[in-house]
Each structure stands twice: as structure tokens, then as C-alpha cells.
Amino acid sequence: MQERNTKQKQVIARLILEAGHPVSVQEILEVGRGHMSRLGIATVYRTIKRLLDAGELQAVVIPGDVVRYEAVMPHHHHFKCSRCDRVYDLDGCVKELKSMVPKGFKVENHELTFYGCCRSCA
Ligand SMILES: [Zn+2]
Ligand SMILES: [Zn+2]
């Protein structure tokens, strides 16, 4: 039992960290069940918590949407496809953003999400 759990957690960890785009718990469960039919949601949550605690995983929060998770990587933004609900990573940041902020204000963080239709859905 213990051993099976450990193996399941390893598979899930790899699945999330190598997905190449942010994944929701539901997606993890669906893809994970393709490998392990008896995979339970509790194991998915436990694995996510462990990876978050270890600093290997970060949450991708899009307002009004489910939380997704991705491997920790440098600052970047996301594109959400409104047809297939998939979230894509975009490289880097918008340089002009800082010029929008009034003089004397110090920006500590910002969130930016693009919405639209992805290439597979177009
Ligand atoms: Zn991302
Ligand atoms: Zn799409």
C-alpha cells in the first residue's frame, strides 16, 4: 500500500512538472487515471501539497477559474483558450507595463492573462 502510494505520487509529480502547461486537479486526475486506473483525488491533492511545500510547484490563479499548477519557472504570463479551457505559458513580460504606473508608485507584483482562441481551436 505504502509503496503503491509512493509510486503514484512519483507518476503524478512527473505528470504535473512535465505537462508543459498549467494543469488543474481535474486534468491531473484524468491523465493520471490513464496510467493508474485506481488513482484517487486525495493522492493528487497530497502530491500537489508536497510539491508546493518543496517549492517545486506554483499555483496559477486566474480569477473566476479553477486553480492550476505548474513547475516553478521565471516570471511569465498565461493565455487561456476560451474554447478548450487550456492555459498556455507565454514567454517573458510586457515591457511597457511599468510606464502605465503613476510616478512615485512602486509596483510589487502584477497579474496579466490573455484570453482568446488557441491554435488547435482556431
Ligand atoms: Zn505558466
Ligand atoms: Zn483551445
mmCIF file of C-alpha atoms and ligand atoms in Angstrom:
data_model
loop_
_atom_site.group_PDB
_atom_site.id
_atom_site.type_symbol
_atom_site.label_atom_id
_atom_site.label_comp_id
_atom_site.label_asym_id
_atom_site.label_seq_id
_atom_site.Cartn_x
_atom_site.Cartn_y
_atom_site.Cartn_z
ATOM 1 C CA MET A 1 0.000 0.000 0.000
ATOM 2 C CA GLN A 2 2.644 2.476 1.076
ATOM 3 C CA GLU A 3 4.784 1.519 -1.856
ATOM 4 C CA ARG A 4 1.949 1.890 -4.325
ATOM 5 C CA ASN A 5 1.228 5.334 -2.938
ATOM 6 C CA THR A 6 4.810 6.413 -3.366
ATOM 7 C CA LYS A 7 4.843 5.213 -6.936
ATOM 8 C CA GLN A 8 1.569 7.005 -7.661
ATOM 9 C CA LYS A 9 2.952 10.228 -6.218
ATOM 10 C CA GLN A 10 6.044 9.958 -8.395
ATOM 11 C CA VAL A 11 3.964 9.491 -11.519
ATOM 12 C CA ILE A 12 1.712 12.424 -10.628
ATOM 13 C CA ALA A 13 4.668 14.670 -9.829
ATOM 14 C CA ARG A 14 6.225 13.898 -13.200
ATOM 15 C CA LEU A 15 2.913 14.402 -14.938
ATOM 16 C CA ILE A 16 2.442 17.902 -13.468
ATOM 17 C CA LEU A 17 6.031 19.066 -13.765
ATOM 18 C CA GLU A 18 6.380 17.836 -17.348
ATOM 19 C CA ALA A 19 2.934 18.812 -18.626
ATOM 20 C CA GLY A 20 4.372 21.883 -20.344
ATOM 21 C CA HIS A 21 1.328 23.955 -19.387
ATOM 22 C CA PRO A 22 -0.586 24.624 -16.168
ATOM 23 C CA VAL A 23 -2.893 21.754 -15.224
ATOM 24 C CA SER A 24 -5.955 21.620 -12.976
ATOM 25 C CA VAL A 25 -6.654 18.889 -10.417
ATOM 26 C CA GLN A 26 -9.303 17.512 -12.780
ATOM 27 C CA GLU A 27 -6.818 17.305 -15.669
ATOM 28 C CA ILE A 28 -4.216 15.662 -13.448
ATOM 29 C CA LEU A 29 -6.786 13.120 -12.355
ATOM 30 C CA GLU A 30 -7.903 12.354 -15.913
ATOM 31 C CA VAL A 31 -4.406 11.992 -17.346
ATOM 32 C CA GLY A 32 -3.215 10.174 -14.208
ATOM 33 C CA ARG A 33 -6.003 7.620 -14.478
ATOM 34 C CA GLY A 34 -4.743 6.777 -17.938
ATOM 35 C CA HIS A 35 -1.648 5.431 -16.159
ATOM 36 C CA MET A 36 -3.215 4.252 -12.901
ATOM 37 C CA SER A 37 -6.899 3.479 -13.146
ATOM 38 C CA ARG A 38 -7.424 3.496 -9.385
ATOM 39 C CA LEU A 39 -5.836 6.861 -8.775
ATOM 40 C CA GLY A 40 -7.769 8.841 -6.170
ATOM 41 C CA ILE A 41 -8.222 12.585 -5.850
ATOM 42 C CA ALA A 42 -6.766 12.548 -2.312
ATOM 43 C CA THR A 43 -3.448 11.284 -3.683
ATOM 44 C CA VAL A 44 -3.464 14.059 -6.278
ATOM 45 C CA TYR A 45 -4.055 16.702 -3.587
ATOM 46 C CA ARG A 46 -1.388 15.214 -1.321
ATOM 47 C CA THR A 47 1.139 15.211 -4.140
ATOM 48 C CA ILE A 48 0.329 18.813 -5.042
ATOM 49 C CA LYS A 49 0.745 19.877 -1.412
ATOM 50 C CA ARG A 50 4.059 18.094 -1.123
ATOM 51 C CA LEU A 51 5.396 19.706 -4.319
ATOM 52 C CA LEU A 52 4.166 23.140 -3.218
ATOM 53 C CA ASP A 53 5.864 22.726 0.171
ATOM 54 C CA ALA A 54 9.052 21.620 -1.574
ATOM 55 C CA GLY A 55 8.954 24.732 -3.768
ATOM 56 C CA GLU A 56 8.808 22.719 -6.979
ATOM 57 C CA LEU A 57 5.312 23.737 -7.903
ATOM 58 C CA GLN A 58 3.443 27.026 -8.147
ATOM 59 C CA ALA A 59 -0.241 27.802 -8.381
ATOM 60 C CA VAL A 60 -1.601 29.578 -11.431
ATOM 61 C CA VAL A 61 -4.613 31.591 -10.328
ATOM 62 C CA ILE A 62 -6.891 33.028 -12.979
ATOM 63 C CA PRO A 63 -9.752 34.968 -11.394
ATOM 64 C CA GLY A 64 -13.055 33.129 -11.560
ATOM 65 C CA ASP A 65 -11.358 29.953 -12.735
ATOM 66 C CA VAL A 66 -10.110 26.747 -11.133
ATOM 67 C CA VAL A 67 -6.574 26.809 -9.722
ATOM 68 C CA ARG A 68 -3.976 25.229 -11.974
ATOM 69 C CA TYR A 69 -0.439 24.164 -11.162
ATOM 70 C CA GLU A 70 2.854 24.336 -12.998
ATOM 71 C CA ALA A 71 6.550 23.805 -12.386
ATOM 72 C CA VAL A 72 8.264 26.805 -10.791
ATOM 73 C CA MET A 73 9.777 28.993 -13.501
ATOM 74 C CA PRO A 74 10.740 32.618 -14.115
ATOM 75 C CA HIS A 75 8.098 35.359 -14.318
ATOM 76 C CA HIS A 76 5.765 34.870 -17.256
ATOM 77 C CA HIS A 77 2.121 35.199 -18.260
ATOM 78 C CA HIS A 78 -0.645 32.962 -19.499
ATOM 79 C CA PHE A 79 -3.037 32.582 -22.381
ATOM 80 C CA LYS A 80 -6.387 30.998 -21.663
ATOM 81 C CA CYS A 81 -8.271 29.461 -24.575
ATOM 82 C CA SER A 82 -11.972 30.105 -24.132
ATOM 83 C CA ARG A 83 -12.895 27.167 -26.379
ATOM 84 C CA CYS A 84 -10.917 24.299 -24.847
ATOM 85 C CA ASP A 85 -10.157 25.922 -21.442
ATOM 86 C CA ARG A 86 -6.498 25.075 -21.799
ATOM 87 C CA VAL A 87 -3.970 27.505 -20.316
ATOM 88 C CA TYR A 88 -0.707 28.157 -22.147
ATOM 89 C CA ASP A 89 2.545 29.645 -20.880
ATOM 90 C CA LEU A 90 3.780 32.769 -22.605
ATOM 91 C CA ASP A 91 7.407 33.820 -22.545
ATOM 92 C CA GLY A 92 8.502 36.880 -20.626
ATOM 93 C CA CYS A 93 6.607 40.025 -19.866
ATOM 94 C CA VAL A 94 5.242 43.198 -21.438
ATOM 95 C CA LYS A 95 7.872 45.911 -21.228
ATOM 96 C CA GLU A 96 5.507 48.896 -21.437
ATOM 97 C CA LEU A 97 3.607 47.845 -18.311
ATOM 98 C CA LYS A 98 5.755 49.924 -15.979
ATOM 99 C CA SER A 99 5.042 53.133 -17.889
ATOM 100 C CA MET A 100 1.344 52.770 -17.024
ATOM 101 C CA VAL A 101 2.011 53.296 -13.326
ATOM 102 C CA PRO A 102 1.935 56.881 -11.971
ATOM 103 C CA LYS A 103 5.175 58.464 -10.808
ATOM 104 C CA GLY A 104 6.027 57.697 -7.200
ATOM 105 C CA PHE A 105 4.155 54.382 -7.191
ATOM 106 C CA LYS A 106 6.189 51.256 -6.614
ATOM 107 C CA VAL A 107 4.926 48.105 -8.326
ATOM 108 C CA GLU A 108 5.495 44.933 -6.351
ATOM 109 C CA ASN A 109 3.589 42.483 -8.472
ATOM 110 C CA HIS A 110 1.185 42.244 -11.383
ATOM 111 C CA GLU A 111 -1.141 39.714 -12.954
ATOM 112 C CA LEU A 112 -1.883 39.535 -16.648
ATOM 113 C CA THR A 113 -3.870 36.915 -18.509
ATOM 114 C CA PHE A 114 -4.627 36.836 -22.220
ATOM 115 C CA TYR A 115 -7.925 35.300 -23.320
ATOM 116 C CA GLY A 116 -8.797 34.050 -26.747
ATOM 117 C CA CYS A 117 -8.733 31.078 -29.061
ATOM 118 C CA CYS A 118 -5.685 28.810 -29.284
ATOM 119 C CA ARG A 119 -4.142 27.402 -32.469
ATOM 120 C CA SER A 120 -5.729 23.955 -32.058
ATOM 121 C CA CYS A 121 -9.164 25.506 -31.663
ATOM 122 C CA ALA A 122 -8.852 28.251 -34.282
HETATM 123 ZN ZN ZN B 1 2.809 29.269 -16.532
HETATM 124 ZN ZN ZN B 2 -8.025 25.876 -27.441
#
